[in-house]
Short mmCIF file of C-alpha atoms in Angstrom, two decimals:
data_model
loop_
_atom_site.label_atom_id
_atom_site.label_comp_id
_atom_site.label_asym_id
_atom_site.label_seq_id
_atom_site.Cartn_x
_atom_site.Cartn_y
_atom_site.Cartn_z
CA MET A 132 205.79 185.18 223.28
CA LEU A 133 208.21 183.80 220.44
CA ASP A 134 209.57 180.42 220.78
CA CYS A 135 211.26 178.90 218.04
CA HIS A 136 214.22 176.68 216.66
CA ILE A 137 215.28 177.25 213.07
CA ILE A 138 217.32 174.74 211.09
CA LYS A 139 218.42 176.17 207.60
CA HIS A 140 221.28 174.25 205.72
CA ARG A 141 223.10 176.75 203.67
CA ALA A 142 225.83 175.86 200.90
CA ASP A 143 228.54 176.13 203.44
CA PHE A 144 227.11 176.12 206.97
CA THR A 145 223.95 175.30 208.62
CA VAL A 146 221.63 177.91 210.51
CA ASP A 147 220.99 176.53 213.82
CA VAL A 148 219.06 178.80 216.40
CA ALA A 149 216.71 178.48 219.31
CA LEU A 150 215.16 181.65 220.59
CA ARG A 151 212.40 182.73 222.94
CA ALA A 152 211.43 186.43 223.21
CA GLY A 153 208.66 187.55 225.61
CA VAL A 154 205.97 189.79 224.50
CA HIS A 155 207.41 193.52 224.45
CA ALA A 156 211.04 192.05 224.49
CA ARG A 157 213.78 193.96 222.22
CA LEU A 158 216.25 191.29 221.18
CA GLY A 159 219.19 191.95 218.89
CA ILE A 160 220.89 189.71 216.63
CA PHE A 161 224.50 190.68 216.02
CA GLY A 162 227.18 188.94 214.48
CA ASP A 163 229.46 188.86 211.38
CA SER A 164 228.05 189.10 207.57
CA ALA A 165 226.88 185.89 206.55
CA ALA A 166 226.41 184.46 210.24
CA GLY A 167 222.90 183.69 209.42
CA LYS A 168 221.32 186.56 211.06
CA SER A 169 218.94 187.46 208.14
CA THR A 170 218.07 183.80 207.48
CA VAL A 171 216.76 183.81 211.09
CA LEU A 172 214.54 186.64 210.35
CA ALA A 173 213.53 185.42 206.92
CA CYS A 174 212.52 182.20 208.41
CA LEU A 175 210.16 183.97 211.16
CA ALA A 176 209.05 186.25 208.37
CA GLY A 177 207.90 183.39 206.17
CA ILE A 178 210.05 184.40 203.19
CA GLU A 179 212.18 181.26 203.64
CA THR A 180 211.24 177.95 205.12
CA PRO A 181 213.25 176.02 207.42
CA ASP A 182 214.65 172.83 206.98
CA ALA A 183 213.41 171.53 210.49
CA GLY A 184 212.49 172.80 213.59
CA TYR A 185 209.66 174.86 214.98
CA ILE A 186 208.13 178.48 215.06
CA HIS A 187 205.37 179.39 217.61
CA TRP A 188 204.21 182.95 218.05
CA ASP A 189 201.63 183.98 220.77
CA GLY A 190 200.20 180.15 220.73
CA GLN A 191 200.31 180.22 216.83
CA ARG A 192 202.38 177.74 215.03
CA TRP A 193 203.89 179.23 211.88
CA TYR A 194 206.17 176.00 211.25
CA PRO A 195 205.64 173.58 210.71
CA PRO A 196 204.00 173.26 208.33
CA PRO A 197 204.61 176.75 206.89
CA CYS A 198 201.86 179.39 207.86
CA PRO A 199 200.82 181.40 204.80
CA LEU A 200 202.46 184.78 205.04
CA HIS A 201 199.48 187.00 205.17
CA GLN A 202 198.23 185.26 208.03
CA ARG A 203 201.47 186.28 210.31
CA ARG A 204 200.84 189.45 211.93
CA ILE A 205 204.12 190.76 211.41
CA GLY A 206 206.10 194.11 210.37
CA TYR A 207 208.87 192.72 208.35
CA LEU A 208 211.59 195.22 207.26
CA SER A 209 214.32 193.36 205.08
CA GLN A 210 217.55 194.34 203.96
CA ARG A 211 216.30 194.96 200.39
CA GLU A 212 212.70 196.25 201.23
CA ARG A 213 211.46 197.92 198.29
CA LEU A 214 208.11 200.35 197.97
CA PHE A 215 205.38 199.28 195.54
CA PRO A 216 206.56 201.44 192.54
CA HIS A 217 203.26 202.05 191.12
CA LEU A 218 202.14 203.81 194.29
CA THR A 219 203.08 207.03 196.07
CA VAL A 220 204.58 207.02 199.64
CA GLU A 221 201.19 207.44 201.23
CA GLU A 222 199.76 204.71 199.23
CA ASN A 223 202.51 202.43 200.21
CA VAL A 224 202.57 203.56 203.91
CA LEU A 225 198.68 203.08 204.34
CA PHE A 226 198.69 199.80 201.75
CA ALA A 227 197.36 197.54 204.63
CA LEU A 228 194.89 199.77 205.97
CA ASP A 229 191.37 199.86 204.36
CA ARG A 230 189.26 203.00 204.36
CA ARG A 231 187.69 202.46 207.70
CA GLN A 232 190.99 201.68 209.28
CA ARG A 233 192.84 204.79 208.05
CA ALA A 234 190.37 207.01 209.26
CA SER A 235 190.49 205.38 212.71
CA GLU A 236 194.12 205.22 212.77
CA GLU A 237 194.50 208.72 211.56
CA VAL A 238 196.34 209.92 214.71
CA TRP A 239 198.87 206.95 214.42
CA ILE A 240 199.21 207.72 210.67
CA THR A 241 200.47 211.31 211.63
CA GLU A 242 202.78 210.24 214.28
CA LEU A 243 204.36 207.82 211.85
CA ARG A 244 204.66 210.64 209.15
CA ALA A 245 206.16 213.02 211.37
CA GLY A 246 208.39 210.52 213.35
CA LEU A 247 210.10 209.09 210.12
CA GLY A 248 210.33 212.33 208.53
CA LEU A 249 207.79 211.63 205.63
CA ASP A 250 206.04 214.68 205.48
CA THR A 251 207.37 216.18 202.61
CA LEU A 252 207.54 212.90 200.67
CA TRP A 253 203.86 211.92 201.67
CA LYS A 254 202.52 212.54 198.02
CA LYS A 255 205.80 211.63 196.19
CA PRO A 256 205.43 208.90 193.80
CA ALA A 257 207.69 206.06 195.47
CA THR A 258 210.11 205.82 192.44
CA THR A 259 211.59 209.40 193.26
CA LEU A 260 212.93 208.33 196.32
CA SER A 261 216.40 207.86 197.71
CA GLY A 262 217.72 204.85 199.19
CA GLY A 263 217.27 206.29 202.58
CA GLN A 264 213.78 207.48 202.16
CA VAL A 265 212.54 204.37 201.22
CA ARG A 266 213.97 202.55 204.05
CA ARG A 267 211.76 205.24 206.13
CA ALA A 268 208.87 204.97 204.19
CA ALA A 269 209.06 201.12 204.08
CA LEU A 270 209.72 201.44 207.90
CA ALA A 271 206.51 203.15 208.10
CA ARG A 272 204.62 200.78 205.84
CA SER A 273 205.67 197.73 208.11
CA LEU A 274 204.70 199.56 211.15
CA CYS A 275 201.45 201.11 210.23
CA ARG A 276 199.19 198.47 211.22
CA ARG A 277 200.77 197.90 214.84
CA PRO A 278 201.80 194.52 214.26
CA PRO A 279 202.70 192.65 217.47
CA LEU A 280 206.06 191.34 216.47
CA VAL A 281 208.31 193.43 214.31
CA LEU A 282 211.48 192.26 212.54
CA LEU A 283 213.92 194.61 211.37
CA ASP A 284 217.02 193.58 209.42
CA GLU A 285 219.47 196.40 209.19
CA PRO A 286 216.84 199.04 209.22
CA PHE A 287 219.00 201.96 209.00
CA VAL A 288 221.11 201.24 205.93
CA GLY A 289 221.77 204.27 204.11
CA LEU A 290 220.79 206.83 206.44
CA ASP A 291 223.41 209.13 208.33
CA ARG A 292 224.06 209.23 211.87
CA PRO A 293 222.17 212.10 213.17
CA ARG A 294 219.11 210.53 211.63
CA ILE A 295 219.67 207.01 212.89
CA ARG A 296 219.81 208.41 216.37
CA SER A 297 216.61 210.38 215.71
CA LEU A 298 214.92 207.26 214.51
CA CYS A 299 216.26 204.89 217.52
CA GLY A 300 214.41 207.22 219.90
CA VAL A 301 211.33 207.02 217.90
CA LEU A 302 211.56 203.60 217.34
CA CYS A 303 212.39 203.33 221.12
CA ASP A 304 209.14 205.54 222.08
CA TRP A 305 206.90 203.63 219.53
CA GLN A 306 208.04 200.32 221.03
CA ALA A 307 207.36 201.11 224.64
CA ARG A 308 203.99 202.80 224.06
CA LEU A 309 202.83 200.03 221.56
CA GLY A 310 204.70 196.98 223.11
CA PHE A 311 205.59 195.07 220.15
CA THR A 312 208.16 192.41 220.52
CA LEU A 313 211.21 193.49 218.58
CA LEU A 314 213.72 191.69 216.68
CA LEU A 315 216.83 193.75 215.28
CA VAL A 316 219.36 192.58 212.96
CA ASP A 317 222.23 195.05 212.58
CA HIS A 318 225.86 195.40 212.42
CA ASP A 319 226.10 198.38 214.33
CA PRO A 320 226.57 198.01 218.39
CA ALA A 321 225.42 201.28 219.03
CA VAL A 322 222.22 200.77 217.24
CA MET A 323 222.07 197.62 219.36
CA ARG A 324 222.95 199.31 222.34
CA SER A 325 219.94 201.67 221.71
CA LEU A 326 217.16 199.46 220.72
CA CYS A 327 217.43 196.18 222.45
CA GLU A 328 217.66 194.95 225.64
CA THR A 329 219.44 191.49 225.23
CA VAL A 330 221.70 190.65 222.07
CA ILE A 331 222.39 187.24 221.09
CA ILE A 332 225.62 186.83 219.20
CA MET A 333 225.71 184.80 216.08
CA GLN A 334 228.73 182.89 214.59
CA HIS A 335 228.44 180.38 211.61
CA GLY A 336 224.77 180.15 211.92
CA ARG A 337 224.72 179.44 215.53
CA ILE A 338 224.34 181.20 218.94
CA ALA A 339 228.00 181.89 220.18
CA SER A 340 226.52 183.81 223.35
CA THR A 341 224.09 186.06 224.82
CA CYS A 342 224.17 189.48 226.55
CA ALA A 343 222.84 192.61 227.71
CA ALA A 344 222.96 194.96 224.94
CA ARG A 345 224.75 197.67 227.18
CA GLN A 346 227.75 194.92 227.67
CA LEU A 347 228.18 194.91 223.75
CA ARG A 348 231.52 196.12 223.07
CA ALA A 349 231.75 199.75 221.33
CA ASP A 350 233.02 199.34 217.98
CA ALA A 351 230.53 202.02 216.77
CA GLN A 352 232.55 205.64 216.82
CA GLU A 353 229.36 207.50 218.50
CA PRO A 354 226.56 205.79 220.35
CA PRO A 355 223.16 207.17 219.28
CA GLU A 356 221.02 208.73 221.76
CA PRO A 357 218.70 208.44 223.48
CA ALA A 358 218.86 204.72 224.46
CA CYS A 359 215.40 203.29 225.58
CA ALA A 360 214.39 202.97 229.13
CA ASP A 361 214.51 200.08 230.77
CA MET B 172 232.29 197.69 171.74
CA GLN B 173 229.63 199.41 170.08
CA PRO B 174 229.21 200.89 166.38
CA PRO B 175 229.80 204.28 166.26
CA ALA B 176 226.68 206.74 166.34
CA ALA B 177 227.03 207.52 162.52
CA VAL B 178 226.95 204.14 161.34
CA ARG B 179 224.15 203.09 163.89
CA ARG B 180 221.86 205.90 162.62
CA VAL B 181 222.43 205.04 158.74
CA LEU B 182 221.84 200.95 159.74
CA PHE B 183 218.65 202.44 161.51
CA THR B 184 217.44 204.43 158.67
CA ALA B 185 218.10 201.77 155.84
CA VAL B 186 216.39 198.92 157.73
CA ALA B 187 213.30 201.57 158.82
CA LEU B 188 213.26 202.40 155.31
CA ALA B 189 212.98 198.88 153.92
CA LEU B 190 210.31 197.98 156.67
CA LEU B 191 208.12 201.17 155.72
CA TYR B 192 208.69 200.43 151.98
CA PRO B 193 205.69 197.98 151.45
CA LEU B 194 203.38 200.99 152.45
CA TYR B 195 204.43 202.59 149.20
CA GLY B 196 202.41 199.97 147.49
CA LEU B 197 199.41 201.91 148.27
CA PHE B 198 200.45 204.24 146.02
CA ALA B 199 200.77 202.04 143.09
CA PRO B 200 199.10 202.86 139.57
CA VAL B 201 196.68 200.18 139.78
CA GLY B 202 193.99 202.37 138.44
CA SER B 203 190.84 203.94 139.82
CA TRP B 204 190.21 202.87 143.11
CA GLN B 205 186.63 200.91 143.27
CA TRP B 206 184.58 201.47 146.71
CA HIS B 207 182.28 198.67 147.67
CA GLY B 208 180.78 200.20 151.00
CA HIS B 209 178.17 197.64 151.64
CA HIS B 210 180.74 194.65 151.72
CA ALA B 211 183.58 196.62 153.33
CA PHE B 212 181.55 198.01 156.41
CA ALA B 213 179.97 194.30 156.37
CA SER B 214 183.13 192.81 156.64
CA LEU B 215 184.60 195.18 159.06
CA ARG B 216 181.78 194.90 161.54
CA VAL B 217 182.27 190.87 161.39
CA SER B 218 185.84 191.03 161.89
CA PHE B 219 185.59 193.60 164.97
CA ALA B 220 182.56 192.09 166.34
CA LEU B 221 183.79 188.60 166.45
CA THR B 222 187.39 189.54 167.01
CA LEU B 223 186.13 191.27 170.40
CA VAL B 224 184.02 188.38 171.25
CA ALA B 225 187.02 185.92 170.73
CA LEU B 226 189.66 188.24 172.35
CA ALA B 227 187.20 188.49 175.54
CA ILE B 228 187.39 184.81 175.91
CA VAL B 229 191.16 184.76 175.21
CA VAL B 230 191.58 187.33 178.11
CA LEU B 231 189.18 185.40 180.53
CA ILE B 232 190.89 182.13 179.92
CA GLY B 233 194.43 183.35 179.53
CA THR B 234 195.05 185.63 182.33
CA PRO B 235 194.53 183.30 185.22
CA LEU B 236 196.10 180.61 182.95
CA ALA B 237 199.03 182.70 182.71
CA TRP B 238 199.26 183.70 186.56
CA SER B 239 199.22 180.07 187.67
CA LEU B 240 201.91 179.32 184.92
CA LYS B 241 204.01 181.77 187.02
CA HIS B 242 203.70 179.52 190.00
CA ALA B 243 203.64 175.98 188.24
CA SER B 244 206.58 173.55 188.94
CA ARG B 245 209.29 173.17 186.09
CA LYS B 246 207.91 169.84 185.10
CA GLU B 247 204.30 171.34 184.68
CA ARG B 248 205.80 174.51 183.13
CA THR B 249 208.05 172.90 180.45
CA ALA B 250 204.89 170.41 179.43
CA PHE B 251 202.45 173.44 178.95
CA ASP B 252 204.99 175.54 177.30
CA ALA B 253 205.68 172.60 174.71
CA ILE B 254 201.89 172.70 173.64
CA ILE B 255 201.47 176.51 173.87
CA LEU B 256 204.28 176.65 171.47
CA LEU B 257 202.58 173.97 169.13
CA SER B 258 199.91 176.37 168.93
CA VAL B 259 201.57 179.28 168.34
CA LEU B 260 204.01 177.57 165.77
CA MET B 261 201.25 175.82 163.70
CA PRO B 262 200.86 176.98 159.87
CA PRO B 263 197.44 178.78 159.86
CA LEU B 264 196.41 176.85 156.78
CA ALA B 265 197.22 173.74 158.66
CA LEU B 266 195.20 174.93 161.83
CA GLY B 267 192.10 175.70 159.67
CA LEU B 268 192.04 172.09 158.17
CA LEU B 269 192.82 170.47 161.83
CA LEU B 270 190.26 172.63 162.92
CA ALA B 271 187.43 171.98 160.13
CA LEU B 272 188.19 167.93 160.72
CA ALA B 273 188.59 167.82 164.59
CA PHE B 274 184.84 169.93 164.72
CA GLY B 275 183.59 168.39 161.80
CA PRO B 276 180.55 166.13 161.39
CA SER B 277 182.88 162.92 161.30
CA THR B 278 183.96 163.66 165.20
CA ALA B 279 181.68 163.10 168.33
CA ILE B 280 182.39 166.50 169.36
CA GLY B 281 181.36 167.73 165.91
CA ARG B 282 178.35 165.64 165.86
CA LEU B 283 177.54 166.91 169.42
CA LEU B 284 177.81 170.33 168.54
CA LEU B 285 175.76 170.02 165.47
CA SER B 286 172.84 168.35 167.32
CA MET B 287 172.82 171.15 169.45
CA ASN B 288 172.36 173.40 166.50
CA ILE B 289 175.68 174.68 166.59
CA PRO B 290 177.16 174.89 163.38
CA THR B 291 180.82 174.10 163.30
CA SER B 292 181.88 175.95 159.91
CA ASN B 293 181.13 179.30 158.06
CA SER B 294 179.18 180.59 161.18
CA ASP B 295 180.12 183.07 163.79
CA ALA B 296 180.80 180.44 166.44
CA SER B 297 183.53 178.64 163.96
CA PHE B 298 185.04 182.34 162.97
CA ILE B 299 185.16 182.94 166.71
CA VAL B 300 186.89 179.52 167.77
CA THR B 301 189.31 179.83 165.10
CA GLN B 302 190.48 183.02 166.06
CA MET B 303 190.64 181.72 169.62
CA TYR B 304 192.55 178.93 168.40
CA ALA B 305 195.20 181.35 166.71
CA SER B 306 195.57 183.81 169.25
CA LEU B 307 195.25 182.22 172.65
CA GLY B 308 198.74 181.09 172.67
CA TYR B 309 200.48 184.30 171.55
CA TYR B 310 198.54 185.99 174.52
CA VAL B 311 199.16 183.26 177.17
CA ILE B 312 203.00 183.62 176.21
CA GLY B 313 203.13 187.06 176.60
CA ALA B 314 200.71 187.35 179.67
CA THR B 315 202.81 184.72 181.39
CA ALA B 316 206.11 186.83 180.50
CA ALA B 317 204.44 190.04 182.11
CA PHE B 318 203.50 188.39 185.34
CA GLU B 319 206.80 186.76 185.49
CA ALA B 320 208.34 190.50 185.40
CA VAL B 321 206.42 191.67 188.60
CA PRO B 322 209.41 190.91 191.33
CA ALA B 323 208.35 188.30 193.58
CA ASP B 324 209.61 190.37 196.82
CA LEU B 325 206.74 192.65 196.06
CA GLU B 326 204.06 190.15 196.37
CA GLN B 327 205.63 188.75 199.33
CA SER B 328 205.69 192.19 200.84
CA ALA B 329 202.29 192.70 200.13
CA ALA B 330 201.30 189.28 201.94
CA LEU B 331 203.48 190.29 204.88
CA LEU B 332 201.02 193.32 205.21
CA GLY B 333 198.11 191.04 205.40
CA LEU B 334 196.56 190.71 201.95
CA LYS B 335 195.35 187.30 200.66
CA PRO B 336 196.41 185.96 197.32
CA TRP B 337 193.56 187.40 195.30
CA ARG B 338 193.99 190.82 196.49
CA ILE B 339 197.57 190.64 195.84
CA PHE B 340 196.86 189.96 192.42
CA ARG B 341 194.57 192.82 191.97
CA ARG B 342 196.73 195.61 193.90
CA ILE B 343 200.16 194.62 192.81
CA THR B 344 200.52 192.04 190.61
CA LEU B 345 198.05 193.22 187.68
CA PRO B 346 198.97 196.94 188.02
CA LEU B 347 202.64 195.95 187.62
CA ALA B 348 201.78 193.70 184.80
CA ARG B 349 199.35 195.72 182.96
CA LEU B 350 201.54 197.16 180.06
CA GLY B 351 202.78 193.45 179.18
CA LEU B 352 199.31 192.19 179.40
CA ALA B 353 198.26 195.22 177.22
CA GLY B 354 201.39 194.08 174.75
CA ALA B 355 200.32 190.53 175.10
CA LEU B 356 196.50 191.87 174.07
CA SER B 357 197.84 193.86 171.29
CA LEU B 358 199.76 190.82 169.82
CA ALA B 359 196.47 188.64 170.14
CA TRP B 360 194.28 191.03 168.74
CA VAL B 361 196.68 191.57 165.57
CA ARG B 362 196.84 187.78 165.26
CA ALA B 363 193.23 187.30 165.56
CA LEU B 364 192.05 189.99 163.54
CA GLY B 365 194.43 189.23 160.55
CA GLU B 366 193.89 185.63 160.55
CA PHE B 367 193.31 184.38 156.85
CA GLY B 368 194.49 181.08 156.35
CA ALA B 369 192.40 179.09 159.13
CA ILE B 370 189.56 181.26 158.50
CA MET B 371 189.37 180.76 154.84
CA VAL B 372 189.14 176.94 155.76
CA THR B 373 186.94 177.00 158.92
CA SER B 374 184.79 180.47 158.20
CA TYR B 375 184.88 181.74 154.53
CA TYR B 376 181.31 183.02 155.53
CA PRO B 377 180.91 185.47 157.27
CA HIS B 378 183.53 187.43 155.44
CA GLY B 379 185.69 189.26 157.55
CA MET B 380 187.97 191.77 156.70
CA PRO B 381 190.82 189.21 155.50
CA VAL B 382 188.61 187.07 153.53
CA GLN B 383 186.93 190.07 151.99
CA LEU B 384 190.25 191.27 150.57
CA TRP B 385 190.86 187.96 149.09
CA VAL B 386 187.39 188.19 147.49
CA ASN B 387 187.88 191.50 146.25
CA LEU B 388 191.36 190.83 144.80
CA GLN B 389 189.60 187.76 143.13
CA ASP B 390 186.26 189.41 141.80
CA SER B 391 187.69 192.59 141.08
CA GLY B 392 191.36 193.05 141.46
CA LEU B 393 193.58 195.46 143.01
CA PRO B 394 191.51 198.68 142.46
CA ALA B 395 189.14 196.93 144.79
CA VAL B 396 191.46 195.82 147.27
CA LEU B 397 193.32 199.18 148.03
CA PRO B 398 190.29 201.14 149.61
CA LEU B 399 189.31 198.21 152.00
CA LEU B 400 193.18 197.58 152.78
CA VAL B 401 193.46 201.04 153.85
CA LEU B 402 190.38 200.75 155.89
CA PHE B 403 191.80 197.56 157.45
CA LEU B 404 194.99 199.13 158.24
CA ALA B 405 193.55 201.97 159.91
CA THR B 406 191.25 200.05 162.18
CA ALA B 407 193.30 197.63 162.97
CA LEU B 408 196.83 198.87 163.31
CA PRO B 409 196.68 201.82 165.84
CA LEU B 410 195.30 200.20 168.83
CA PRO B 411 198.14 197.52 169.09
CA TRP B 412 200.72 200.01 167.72
CA ILE B 413 200.06 202.72 170.38
CA LEU B 414 199.88 200.14 173.45
CA HIS B 415 203.06 198.59 172.02
CA LEU B 416 204.81 202.11 171.92
CA ARG B 417 203.53 203.04 175.44
CA MET B 418 204.90 199.54 176.78
CA ARG B 419 208.47 199.97 175.20
CA ARG B 420 208.57 203.68 176.28
CA HIS B 421 207.63 202.77 179.95
CA ARG B 422 210.06 199.90 180.01
CA TYR B 423 213.14 202.37 178.84
CA ALA B 424 212.00 205.14 180.78
#
């Protein structure tokens, strides 16, 4: 279970957010630009250190003091996630797995490749990929070792709507089967409704309200399908 | 605003010709070249063998040092930069004199080394130590720049994928910094191999290539220098030259 209270001072406002998310929960963080959504995820991942508060995950204390990044078993996809430029797509995706794990996870790796449309890109150097392809490969890399907590910061930037729809379906399926806790930051209400059960809406660094994802106002022109089963 | 292409080409050509012009000296009419093969190969062997040892030590010390400098606080960094720069900016002759005095018999370290039968001048050890002092700063500055050029977010991504710092260094930092490190190594190589001023003071013997060139010039004049000079250039330059070209081509790709 994730239990955190993150306080992080910014130049013009303070992010002050308390969250609880149970195992297998799908929680969305929604709000305007510069509301502090990405800061919350970055603090959970350990990329940024909170100024105060606490972060507990599954009996472990991640803050304070800051827990080293490699000890946090998470899948994190930041807004500017990049692939390792000296490796191929395959080497990027399998980066966290040793030889033995690669053999034992062969079925899961095949599923990741197919689900994220990486089959034709698999042997390509990372530097030759387009922005959308990089996002998909980076998503595969973050999910490859089946982390129990997945933090996605606008995972579908640069992808077209049919692809987003397809990826939402795949992610829903994997979340249901693998049972990871999902925290998603996105601007798209349709993506939120598709992937999350509950959504917190942030304004100026604080939680303004919480609602069921299906109640989120439909600003998007076309809702993605399929939505996760409740 | 950029200069027109034609002007740029004329400028590049003029500067390139000026830079290459000293090589024309090899064709100067100095009389028949005199080849002293025994001295030439002996000095070549001394220079290459001892420079390789010196550079191996420089890399072993300098690489972890440069990596840790990337993560140092600003205050630590400024203090260390000042010391490194001092070693780089030190005139070679001054470096040689200071080394001879600091490791000479009048100091405690010098006496200690001599008591352990480690000669502090005119020996392989003094040759290697002088080359290390001459080249370490260049390597550390280049290697630090190479490590700093590796994006921190890639190292963070690797850490979030569960890799410990040493494995991140091996799998991300080192491969991405390798060309910069090669550039740093090639600079240190040239600096150490070509060191003359400091070596003249601390290690006149055994003769390395630069000292042998000087000895030939003194004893037999230019006809005895030129063949050795060709050998020196042909053996010393290709490695750093190719490394630098590769590094730059990769950077501009």
